[in-house]
CSV table of C-alpha atoms in Angstrom, one decimal:
chain,number,residue,atom,x,y,z
D,1,MET,CA,94.4,52.8,126.0
D,2,ALA,CA,96.8,55.7,125.2
D,3,MET,CA,96.2,57.5,122.0
D,4,THR,CA,98.9,57.0,119.4
D,5,LEU,CA,100.6,59.9,117.6
D,6,GLU,CA,98.8,59.1,114.4
D,7,GLN,CA,95.5,59.1,116.1
D,8,ALA,CA,96.3,62.3,117.9
D,9,GLN,CA,97.2,63.9,114.5
D,10,ARG,CA,94.0,62.7,113.0
D,11,VAL,CA,91.9,64.1,115.8
D,12,GLY,CA,93.8,67.4,115.7
D,13,TYR,CA,93.3,67.7,111.9
D,14,THR,CA,89.5,66.9,112.3
D,15,CYS,CA,89.1,69.6,115.0
D,16,LEU,CA,91.1,72.2,113.0
D,17,LYS,CA,89.0,71.4,109.9
D,18,ALA,CA,85.8,71.7,111.9
D,19,LEU,CA,86.9,75.0,113.4
D,20,LEU,CA,87.8,76.4,110.0
D,21,ARG,CA,84.5,75.2,108.4
D,22,PHE,CA,82.5,76.7,111.3
D,23,ALA,CA,84.3,80.1,110.8
D,24,PHE,CA,83.6,80.0,107.1
D,25,MET,CA,79.9,79.2,107.8
D,26,VAL,CA,79.6,82.1,110.2
D,27,ALA,CA,81.2,84.5,107.7
D,28,ASN,CA,79.0,83.1,105.0
D,29,ASN,CA,75.9,83.8,107.0
D,30,LEU,CA,77.0,87.2,108.1
D,31,VAL,CA,77.4,88.4,104.5
D,32,ALA,CA,74.8,86.3,102.6
D,33,ILE,CA,71.7,86.7,104.7
D,34,PRO,CA,71.9,90.4,105.3
D,35,SER,CA,72.7,90.9,101.6
D,36,TYR,CA,69.6,88.9,100.7
D,37,VAL,CA,67.5,91.1,103.0
D,38,LEU,CA,69.1,94.4,101.8
D,39,TYR,CA,68.6,93.5,98.1
D,40,LEU,CA,64.9,92.9,98.6
D,41,ILE,CA,64.6,96.1,100.6
D,42,VAL,CA,66.1,98.1,97.8
D,43,LEU,CA,63.8,96.3,95.3
D,44,GLN,CA,60.5,97.2,97.2
D,45,PRO,CA,59.5,99.7,94.5
D,46,LEU,CA,59.7,96.8,91.9
D,47,ARG,CA,57.4,94.7,94.2
D,48,ILE,CA,54.8,97.4,93.8
D,49,LEU,CA,55.2,98.0,90.1
D,50,ASP,CA,55.9,94.4,89.0
D,51,SER,CA,55.3,91.8,91.7
D,52,LYS,CA,56.0,88.9,89.4
D,53,SER,CA,59.5,90.2,88.6
D,54,PHE,CA,60.2,90.9,92.2
D,55,TRP,CA,59.4,87.4,93.3
D,56,TYR,CA,61.4,86.0,90.4
D,57,ILE,CA,64.5,87.8,91.7
D,58,GLU,CA,63.7,86.8,95.3
D,59,GLY,CA,63.5,83.2,94.1
D,60,VAL,CA,66.9,83.3,92.4
D,61,LEU,CA,68.5,84.8,95.5
D,62,PHE,CA,66.7,82.2,97.7
D,63,LYS,CA,68.0,79.4,95.5
D,64,TRP,CA,71.6,80.7,95.8
D,65,LEU,CA,71.3,80.8,99.6
D,66,LEU,CA,70.2,77.2,99.6
D,67,ALA,CA,73.1,76.4,97.3
D,68,MET,CA,75.4,77.8,99.8
D,69,VAL,CA,74.0,75.5,102.5
D,70,ALA,CA,74.3,72.6,100.0
D,71,SER,CA,78.0,73.5,99.4
D,72,TRP,CA,78.9,73.0,103.0
D,73,GLY,CA,77.9,69.3,102.7
D,74,TRP,CA,79.1,68.9,99.1
D,75,TRP,CA,82.6,70.0,100.0
D,76,ALA,CA,82.7,67.8,103.0
D,77,GLY,CA,82.0,64.8,100.7
D,78,TYR,CA,78.3,64.3,101.7
D,79,THR,CA,76.8,63.5,98.4
D,80,VAL,CA,73.4,62.2,97.1
D,81,VAL,CA,72.4,59.2,95.0
D,82,GLU,CA,68.8,59.3,93.7
D,83,TRP,CA,66.5,56.4,92.9
D,84,GLY,CA,63.0,55.8,91.5
D,85,ASP,CA,61.0,58.2,89.4
D,86,ASP,CA,62.8,61.2,87.7
D,87,VAL,CA,61.2,64.2,89.3
D,88,LYS,CA,62.8,66.5,86.8
D,89,ALA,CA,59.9,65.5,84.5
D,90,VAL,CA,57.4,67.3,86.8
D,91,SER,CA,59.7,70.2,87.9
D,92,GLU,CA,57.5,72.8,86.2
D,93,ASP,CA,54.3,71.5,87.6
D,94,GLU,CA,52.7,72.0,91.0
D,95,ALA,CA,53.5,69.2,93.4
D,96,MET,CA,53.3,68.3,97.1
D,97,VAL,CA,56.5,66.5,98.4
D,98,LEU,CA,56.0,64.1,101.3
D,99,VAL,CA,59.3,63.3,103.1
D,100,ASN,CA,60.2,61.0,106.0
D,101,HIS,CA,62.0,62.8,108.8
D,102,GLN,CA,65.0,61.5,110.7
D,103,ALA,CA,67.2,64.4,111.6
D,104,THR,CA,68.0,68.1,110.8
D,105,GLY,CA,70.2,67.0,108.0
D,106,ASP,CA,67.1,65.9,106.0
D,107,VAL,CA,66.4,69.5,105.1
D,108,CYS,CA,70.1,70.1,104.0
D,109,THR,CA,69.9,66.9,101.9
D,110,LEU,CA,66.8,68.2,100.1
D,111,MET,CA,68.4,71.6,99.6
D,112,MET,CA,71.3,69.8,97.9
D,113,CYS,CA,69.4,67.3,95.7
D,114,LEU,CA,66.8,69.7,94.5
D,115,GLN,CA,69.4,72.2,93.2
D,116,ASP,CA,69.6,70.6,89.8
D,117,LYS,CA,65.8,70.3,89.3
D,118,GLY,CA,65.2,73.4,87.2
D,119,THR,CA,63.2,76.2,88.9
D,120,VAL,CA,62.0,74.0,91.8
D,121,VAL,CA,64.2,75.5,94.6
D,122,ARG,CA,63.3,79.1,93.9
D,123,GLN,CA,59.6,78.4,93.6
D,124,MET,CA,59.1,76.0,96.5
D,125,MET,CA,57.4,76.5,99.8
D,126,TRP,CA,58.6,74.7,103.0
D,127,LEU,CA,56.5,73.6,106.0
D,128,MET,CA,58.8,73.4,109.0
D,129,ASP,CA,58.6,73.5,112.8
D,130,HIS,CA,58.1,76.9,114.3
D,131,ILE,CA,61.4,76.7,116.1
D,132,PHE,CA,63.2,77.3,112.8
D,133,LYS,CA,61.8,80.8,112.7
D,134,TYR,CA,64.3,81.7,115.4
D,135,THR,CA,67.3,80.4,113.6
D,136,ASN,CA,69.7,82.4,111.4
D,137,PHE,CA,67.8,81.3,108.4
D,138,GLY,CA,64.4,82.3,109.9
D,139,ILE,CA,64.3,85.8,108.4
D,140,VAL,CA,64.9,84.3,104.9
D,141,SER,CA,62.1,81.8,105.2
D,142,LEU,CA,59.8,84.5,106.6
D,143,ILE,CA,60.4,86.7,103.6
D,144,HIS,CA,60.3,83.8,101.1
D,145,GLY,CA,56.8,82.8,102.5
D,146,ASP,CA,57.5,79.5,104.1
D,147,PHE,CA,55.1,78.3,106.8
D,148,PHE,CA,56.2,77.6,110.4
D,149,ILE,CA,53.9,75.1,112.1
D,150,ARG,CA,53.6,74.7,115.8
D,151,GLN,CA,53.4,71.1,116.9
D,152,GLY,CA,51.1,69.8,119.7
D,153,ARG,CA,47.5,68.8,120.1
D,154,ALA,CA,46.6,72.1,121.8
D,155,HIS,CA,47.7,74.1,118.6
D,156,ARG,CA,46.6,71.7,115.9
D,157,ASP,CA,43.3,73.1,114.8
D,158,GLN,CA,44.4,76.7,114.9
D,159,GLN,CA,47.6,75.8,112.9
D,160,LEU,CA,45.6,74.2,110.2
D,161,VAL,CA,43.4,77.3,109.8
D,162,LEU,CA,46.5,79.4,109.7
D,163,LEU,CA,48.1,77.1,107.1
D,164,LYS,CA,45.0,77.4,104.8
D,165,ASP,CA,45.0,81.2,105.1
D,166,HIS,CA,48.8,81.2,104.4
D,167,LEU,CA,48.4,79.1,101.2
D,168,GLU,CA,45.6,81.2,99.9
D,169,LYS,CA,47.5,84.4,100.5
D,170,TYR,CA,51.0,83.4,99.4
D,171,TYR,CA,51.2,80.2,97.3
D,172,ARG,CA,49.9,81.4,94.0
D,173,SER,CA,50.6,85.1,94.4
D,174,ARG,CA,54.3,84.3,94.7
D,175,ASN,CA,54.1,81.6,91.9
D,176,ARG,CA,55.1,78.7,94.1
D,177,LYS,CA,55.3,75.3,92.5
D,178,TRP,CA,56.3,72.7,95.1
D,179,ILE,CA,55.4,72.5,98.7
D,180,VAL,CA,57.5,70.3,101.0
D,181,LEU,CA,56.3,68.8,104.3
D,182,PHE,CA,57.3,66.1,106.8
D,183,PRO,CA,53.9,64.4,107.7
D,184,GLU,CA,55.4,62.5,110.6
D,185,GLY,CA,55.4,65.8,112.6
D,186,GLY,CA,58.9,65.3,114.1
D,187,PHE,CA,62.1,63.3,114.1
D,188,LEU,CA,61.9,59.5,114.0
D,189,ARG,CA,63.8,59.0,117.3
D,190,LYS,CA,61.3,61.3,119.1
D,191,ARG,CA,58.1,59.9,117.7
D,192,ARG,CA,58.8,56.2,117.1
D,193,GLU,CA,57.7,54.9,120.5
D,194,THR,CA,54.5,57.0,120.5
D,195,SER,CA,53.7,55.9,116.9
D,196,GLN,CA,54.3,52.2,117.7
D,197,ALA,CA,52.0,52.4,120.7
D,198,PHE,CA,49.3,54.1,118.6
D,199,ALA,CA,49.7,51.4,115.9
D,200,LYS,CA,49.4,48.6,118.4
D,201,LYS,CA,46.3,50.1,119.9
D,202,ASN,CA,44.6,50.6,116.5
D,203,ASN,CA,45.8,47.3,114.9
D,204,LEU,CA,48.1,49.1,112.5
D,205,PRO,CA,51.5,47.9,111.1
D,206,PHE,CA,54.5,48.0,113.4
D,207,LEU,CA,57.0,50.4,111.9
D,208,LYS,CA,60.7,50.8,112.9
D,209,HIS,CA,62.2,53.1,110.2
D,210,VAL,CA,59.3,55.6,109.9
D,211,THR,CA,56.4,56.6,112.0
D,212,LEU,CA,52.7,56.9,111.2
D,213,PRO,CA,52.0,60.2,109.5
D,214,ARG,CA,49.6,62.9,110.5
D,215,LEU,CA,46.7,63.8,108.2
D,216,GLY,CA,46.1,67.5,109.0
D,217,ALA,CA,48.6,69.5,106.9
D,218,THR,CA,48.3,67.1,103.9
D,219,GLN,CA,44.5,67.4,103.9
D,220,VAL,CA,44.6,71.2,104.1
D,221,ILE,CA,47.1,71.4,101.2
D,222,LEU,CA,45.1,69.1,99.0
D,223,LYS,CA,41.8,70.9,99.7
D,224,THR,CA,43.4,74.3,99.1
D,225,LEU,CA,45.7,73.7,96.1
D,226,VAL,CA,44.0,71.1,94.0
D,227,ALA,CA,42.0,72.7,91.2
D,228,PRO,CA,38.2,72.1,90.9
D,229,GLN,CA,37.3,69.2,88.8
D,230,GLU,CA,37.0,69.6,85.0
D,231,ASN,CA,34.6,67.2,83.3
D,232,GLY,CA,34.8,64.9,86.3
D,233,THR,CA,38.6,64.7,86.4
D,234,PRO,CA,40.8,67.0,88.6
D,235,SER,CA,43.2,69.2,86.7
D,236,GLY,CA,46.6,67.6,86.2
D,237,GLY,CA,47.6,64.0,85.6
D,238,ASP,CA,46.1,63.1,82.2
D,239,ALA,CA,45.7,66.7,81.3
D,240,VAL,CA,49.5,67.2,81.4
D,241,ARG,CA,50.2,64.1,79.3
D,242,LYS,CA,47.7,65.5,76.7
D,243,GLY,CA,49.7,68.7,76.5
D,244,SER,CA,47.2,71.1,78.0
D,245,LYS,CA,48.2,73.5,80.7
D,246,ALA,CA,46.6,72.3,83.8
D,247,LYS,CA,46.2,74.5,86.9
D,248,GLY,CA,46.4,73.5,90.5
D,249,LEU,CA,48.3,70.8,92.4
D,250,GLN,CA,49.0,68.0,89.9
D,251,TRP,CA,51.4,65.6,91.6
D,252,VAL,CA,52.3,64.1,95.0
D,253,ILE,CA,56.0,63.2,95.2
D,254,ASP,CA,56.6,60.6,97.9
D,255,THR,CA,60.3,61.1,98.9
D,256,THR,CA,62.2,58.6,101.1
D,257,ILE,CA,65.6,59.5,102.5
D,258,ALA,CA,68.0,56.7,103.6
D,259,TYR,CA,71.3,57.0,105.4
D,260,PRO,CA,74.0,54.3,105.4
D,261,LYS,CA,73.6,52.0,108.5
D,262,ALA,CA,70.5,54.0,109.4
D,263,GLU,CA,72.7,56.7,110.9
D,264,PRO,CA,71.2,60.1,109.9
D,265,ILE,CA,73.3,63.2,109.5
D,266,ASP,CA,72.5,66.3,111.5
D,267,ILE,CA,73.0,70.0,110.8
D,268,GLN,CA,76.1,70.1,113.1
D,269,THR,CA,77.8,67.4,111.1
D,270,TRP,CA,76.8,69.1,107.9
D,271,ILE,CA,78.4,72.3,109.0
D,272,LEU,CA,81.5,71.0,110.8
D,273,GLY,CA,82.2,68.1,108.5
D,274,TYR,CA,83.7,65.8,111.2
D,275,ARG,CA,82.0,62.7,109.8
D,276,GLN,CA,83.7,60.8,107.0
D,277,PRO,CA,82.4,61.4,103.5
D,278,MET,CA,79.1,59.5,102.9
D,279,VAL,CA,76.4,59.0,100.4
D,280,THR,CA,72.8,59.8,101.3
D,281,HIS,CA,70.2,57.9,99.2
D,282,VAL,CA,66.9,59.5,98.1
D,283,HIS,CA,64.0,57.6,96.5
D,284,TYR,CA,61.2,59.3,94.6
D,285,ARG,CA,57.8,58.0,93.6
D,286,ILE,CA,55.3,60.2,91.8
D,287,PHE,CA,51.5,59.9,92.1
D,288,PRO,CA,49.0,61.9,90.0
D,289,VAL,CA,46.9,63.9,92.4
D,290,LYS,CA,43.7,62.6,90.7
D,291,ASP,CA,44.7,59.2,92.3
D,292,VAL,CA,44.8,60.6,95.8
D,293,PRO,CA,41.4,60.3,97.7
D,294,ALA,CA,39.8,63.4,99.1
D,295,GLU,CA,37.7,61.9,101.9
D,296,PRO,CA,39.5,62.0,105.3
D,297,GLU,CA,39.3,58.3,106.1
D,298,ALA,CA,40.4,57.2,102.6
D,299,LEU,CA,43.1,59.8,102.6
D,300,THR,CA,44.4,58.6,106.0
D,301,ASN,CA,44.6,55.1,104.7
D,302,TRP,CA,46.3,56.3,101.5
D,303,LEU,CA,48.9,58.3,103.5
D,304,TYR,CA,49.4,55.3,105.9
D,305,GLN,CA,50.1,53.1,102.9
D,306,ARG,CA,52.8,55.5,101.6
D,307,PHE,CA,54.6,55.2,104.9
D,308,ILE,CA,54.2,51.5,105.1
D,309,GLU,CA,55.8,51.4,101.6
D,310,LYS,CA,58.6,53.7,103.0
D,311,GLU,CA,59.2,51.1,105.8
D,312,ASP,CA,59.6,48.4,103.2
D,313,LEU,CA,61.9,50.5,101.1
D,314,LEU,CA,64.1,51.4,104.0
D,315,THR,CA,64.2,47.8,105.3
D,316,HIS,CA,65.3,46.6,101.9
D,317,PHE,CA,67.9,49.4,101.7
D,318,TYR,CA,69.4,48.7,105.2
D,319,GLU,CA,69.6,45.0,104.3
D,320,THR,CA,71.1,45.3,100.8
D,321,GLY,CA,72.5,48.9,100.5
D,322,ALA,CA,70.1,49.7,97.6
D,323,PHE,CA,66.5,50.4,97.0
D,324,PRO,CA,64.4,47.6,95.4
D,325,PRO,CA,63.5,47.8,91.7
D,326,PRO,CA,60.1,49.2,90.7
D,327,GLN,CA,57.3,46.7,90.3
D,328,GLY,CA,57.7,44.7,87.1
D,329,GLN,CA,61.4,45.4,86.7
D,330,THR,CA,64.4,43.3,87.7
D,331,LYS,CA,66.9,46.1,88.4
D,332,ALA,CA,66.8,49.4,90.2
D,333,ILE,CA,68.6,52.3,88.5
D,334,SER,CA,70.4,54.9,90.6
D,335,ARG,CA,71.5,58.4,89.5
D,336,GLU,CA,74.4,60.3,91.1
D,337,MET,CA,73.3,63.9,91.9
D,338,THR,CA,76.1,66.4,91.0
D,339,LEU,CA,76.8,70.0,91.7
D,340,SER,CA,79.2,72.2,89.8
D,341,ASN,CA,82.1,73.4,92.1
D,342,LEU,CA,82.6,76.4,89.7
D,343,TRP,CA,79.0,77.4,90.2
D,344,LEU,CA,79.2,77.0,94.0
D,345,VAL,CA,82.4,79.1,94.1
D,346,ALA,CA,80.7,81.8,91.9
D,347,ILE,CA,77.7,82.0,94.3
D,348,GLN,CA,79.9,82.2,97.4
D,349,SER,CA,82.0,84.9,95.7
D,350,PHE,CA,78.9,86.9,94.9
D,351,ALA,CA,77.8,86.6,98.5
D,352,PHE,CA,81.1,87.9,99.9
D,353,LEU,CA,81.3,90.6,97.2
D,354,SER,CA,77.8,91.7,98.0
D,355,GLY,CA,78.7,91.9,101.7
D,356,GLY,CA,81.7,94.0,100.9
D,357,MET,CA,79.6,96.3,98.7
D,358,TRP,CA,76.9,96.8,101.4
D,359,TYR,CA,79.6,97.5,104.0
D,360,CYS,CA,81.3,100.1,101.8
D,361,LEU,CA,77.9,101.7,101.0
D,362,PHE,CA,77.0,102.0,104.7
D,363,GLN,CA,80.4,103.4,105.5
D,364,TYR,CA,80.0,106.0,102.8
D,365,LEU,CA,76.5,107.0,104.0
D,366,TYR,CA,77.8,107.2,107.6
D,367,HIS,CA,80.6,109.6,106.6
D,368,CYS,CA,78.2,111.7,104.5
D,369,LEU,CA,75.7,112.0,107.3
D,370,PHE,CA,78.1,112.4,110.3
């Protein structure tokens, strides 16, 4: 069937918009990432004299970089609606965030919806596949102290040892609060068949919208970051409610991302904006870390149960377009996550002004030297 003039105009407009967005993203990266690196190079004396202040500044710059990524989706109409527990209530505490993984857009969605959660973004640590080390954002994550994990049975034991060492070296010394990981160990479409075969062999539930999680990284994080018991109760949980300042990991935030019609968004769409505006839905459930078992078998069962619950949540969402209400309640309450366009423009302007400043400075130094 021949394309009508109106259809051709629509396709042409979409292609032009995608090209302009891509050009802006490239320019954004070319000024923002080098500026981040150069600011931190100049601030190295402060790192020696006052490490806490240095990592505070680094965290602010890191949050701004993630806000720039969020702006690409926000301005394309890719917004977020949140459900379940209000994680702002624990934004100043240490928490482990468990997220289902469907596509590369999951990370972008988290970068967006955590922007308005206080200091979380600048004080968080990400666990991500080692391939991201070689992307344009890899140098930023390396400096920030994120951990790149290599997948595969051959690397598993060594990676867990490296993760433990990494947490002991960087997590508290850089005042990290939240640590984000994807326990499924890969995208849903890549792991679903293997997970379902494993479930059938071991008499476990058949899951379609998530896969069975892996224990390793979760167990290492809990063992390394949960504070020793105080009077028989781990730090956190009740201690927070009593007003005392607990130390160590205090919460596990079970996070479930749902896309309309089960069609996840990828990083290419986030950048180019060729998909129609859409709303991604994010559901949170907070568990006190004292309620999470430490023994491997019990922890495995607990983690499996979280993903079985995710399966139920997603099944309900895909059937009704909404997440189910919490137990004991009749209605689920959703919250629209918003970003300030003025703030996003200010951050983007700062990035381009910084790029211009560094360019002029290097030009001046070049002429002075040569």
